[in-house]
């Protein structure tokens, strides 16, 4: 990666982190009346993958997809307005946090159901294939989604049809309540499950932006060249519990965000290699803070939508 690209990737990670932190702060005002799931600590995966996708490529997320949406080029102002349920939101206030959709950015949507996006993503990829499109599809999901029957069914269909589909498993080992070891049998291997269905598989450290970027490149090149679907598992860690609340400083597995923070480690590397200096980071921070303030102001001032199906004019708007 050249230095310009490294700076860009760092900026995108920093921007996503600060945006989600701001969402967590503003949510306490109780003006966002939809459930909010933050992915603080997992930014390297969204940025490492989506930075290599084209605008026409489709991306499907899950219930925790602010980072996926932003990394794919989604409109930040529209996303915040959506969280407030406002007319200027990316789905005019209909979807909220868990149903973000922005077709202009190629973000096809998320699903609050575990594994709910998997078959839809396969359908999108199948449609692109039938239309002889060069677009591919990427779908993000957590390791809990791999417990669902539709996970195996989608792997099988994708391999059978040789779909242009990239599966990205964000393995934070946490799930909604218990850790993975409390819900899955010992030595359960999702990668071997994907291999058994005929997919190319890659595994790596999702907290290392450079490693994630390189693995994503291999996976995307494989899918785009028509060689078939790929399963990419990236280990990561997130700071927040299932919905909003901060985890305790020390978890059962004795790790904290500081032990694995992708932003912290990438920043240290760029400073050590003199790709960035602290003054440049200060400028980035100020720019992001200004953008955040402006977006929340716009969201507050945006009107609520009118959902009156009997009023054709209001519905058209």
Coordinates of N, CA, C and O in Angstrom, one line a residue, residues 118-119 121-122 137-141 150-151 154-156 158-159 163 165-169 194 199 202 219 223 229-233:
X118 N -27.8 -13.4 4.6 CA -27.1 -14.4 3.8 C -27.8 -14.8 2.5 O -27.3 -14.7 1.4
X119 N -29.1 -15.3 2.6 CA -29.8 -15.7 1.4 C -30.1 -14.6 0.5 O -30.2 -14.8 -0.7
X121 N -28.2 -11.9 0.0 CA -27.0 -11.6 -0.7 C -26.8 -12.6 -1.8 O -26.3 -12.3 -2.9
X122 N -27.1 -13.9 -1.5 CA -26.9 -14.9 -2.5 C -27.9 -14.6 -3.7 O -27.5 -14.8 -4.9
X137 N -20.8 -9.4 -4.9 CA -21.5 -9.1 -3.7 C -20.7 -9.5 -2.4 O -20.0 -10.5 -2.5
X138 N -20.7 -8.7 -1.4 CA -20.1 -9.0 -0.1 C -21.1 -9.0 1.0 O -21.9 -8.0 1.0
X139 N -21.1 -9.9 1.9 CA -22.1 -10.0 3.0 C -21.3 -10.2 4.3 O -20.5 -11.0 4.4
X140 N -21.6 -9.3 5.3 CA -21.0 -9.3 6.6 C -21.9 -9.9 7.6 O -23.1 -9.7 7.6
X141 N -21.3 -10.7 8.5 CA -22.2 -11.4 9.5 C -21.2 -11.8 10.7 O -20.0 -11.9 10.5
X150 N -29.6 -21.6 7.7 CA -29.5 -20.9 6.4 C -28.1 -20.6 6.0 O -27.8 -20.4 4.8
X151 N -27.2 -20.7 7.0 CA -25.7 -20.5 6.7 C -25.3 -21.6 5.8 O -24.7 -21.3 4.7
X154 N -26.9 -21.5 2.3 CA -26.4 -20.4 1.4 C -25.1 -20.8 0.9 O -24.7 -20.5 -0.3
X155 N -24.2 -21.4 1.7 CA -22.9 -21.8 1.3 C -23.0 -22.8 0.1 O -22.3 -22.7 -0.9
X156 N -23.9 -23.7 0.3 CA -24.2 -24.8 -0.7 C -24.6 -24.2 -2.0 O -24.1 -24.5 -3.1
X158 N -24.3 -21.1 -3.1 CA -23.3 -20.2 -3.6 C -22.3 -21.0 -4.4 O -21.8 -20.7 -5.5
X159 N -21.9 -22.2 -3.8 CA -20.9 -23.0 -4.4 C -21.4 -23.7 -5.6 O -20.8 -23.8 -6.7
X163 N -21.3 -18.5 -7.4 CA -21.8 -17.2 -7.4 C -20.6 -16.2 -7.0 O -19.7 -16.6 -6.3
X165 N -19.8 -14.1 -4.8 CA -20.2 -13.8 -3.5 C -19.1 -14.0 -2.5 O -18.4 -15.0 -2.4
X166 N -18.8 -12.9 -1.7 CA -17.8 -13.0 -0.6 C -18.5 -13.0 0.7 O -19.2 -12.0 1.1
X167 N -18.2 -14.0 1.5 CA -18.8 -14.1 2.9 C -17.7 -13.6 3.8 O -16.5 -14.0 3.8
X168 N -18.0 -12.6 4.7 CA -17.1 -12.1 5.6 C -17.6 -12.3 7.0 O -18.6 -11.7 7.5
X169 N -17.0 -13.2 7.8 CA -17.4 -13.5 9.1 C -16.6 -12.7 10.1 O -15.4 -12.9 10.2
X194 N -17.1 -24.2 5.7 CA -17.1 -23.6 4.3 C -16.3 -24.4 3.3 O -16.8 -24.5 2.2
X199 N -16.0 -23.9 -0.9 CA -15.6 -22.5 -1.0 C -14.1 -22.4 -0.7 O -13.5 -23.1 0.1
X202 N -10.2 -18.1 3.7 CA -9.1 -17.3 4.2 C -9.4 -16.9 5.6 O -10.5 -16.7 6.0
X219 N -9.3 -12.3 -1.5 CA -10.7 -12.8 -1.6 C -11.5 -12.2 -2.7 O -12.2 -12.8 -3.5
X223 N -13.1 -13.8 -6.2 CA -14.5 -13.8 -6.6 C -14.7 -13.1 -7.9 O -15.4 -13.5 -8.8
X229 N -17.3 -18.4 -5.0 CA -17.5 -17.7 -3.7 C -16.3 -18.0 -2.8 O -15.6 -19.0 -2.9
X230 N -16.1 -17.0 -1.9 CA -15.0 -17.1 -0.9 C -15.5 -16.8 0.5 O -16.4 -16.0 0.7
X231 N -15.0 -17.6 1.5 CA -15.3 -17.4 2.9 C -14.1 -16.8 3.6 O -13.0 -17.4 3.6
X232 N -14.3 -15.6 4.1 CA -13.2 -14.9 4.8 C -13.6 -14.7 6.3 O -14.5 -14.0 6.6
X233 N -12.8 -15.3 7.2 CA -13.1 -15.2 8.6 C -12.0 -14.3 9.2 O -10.8 -14.6 9.1

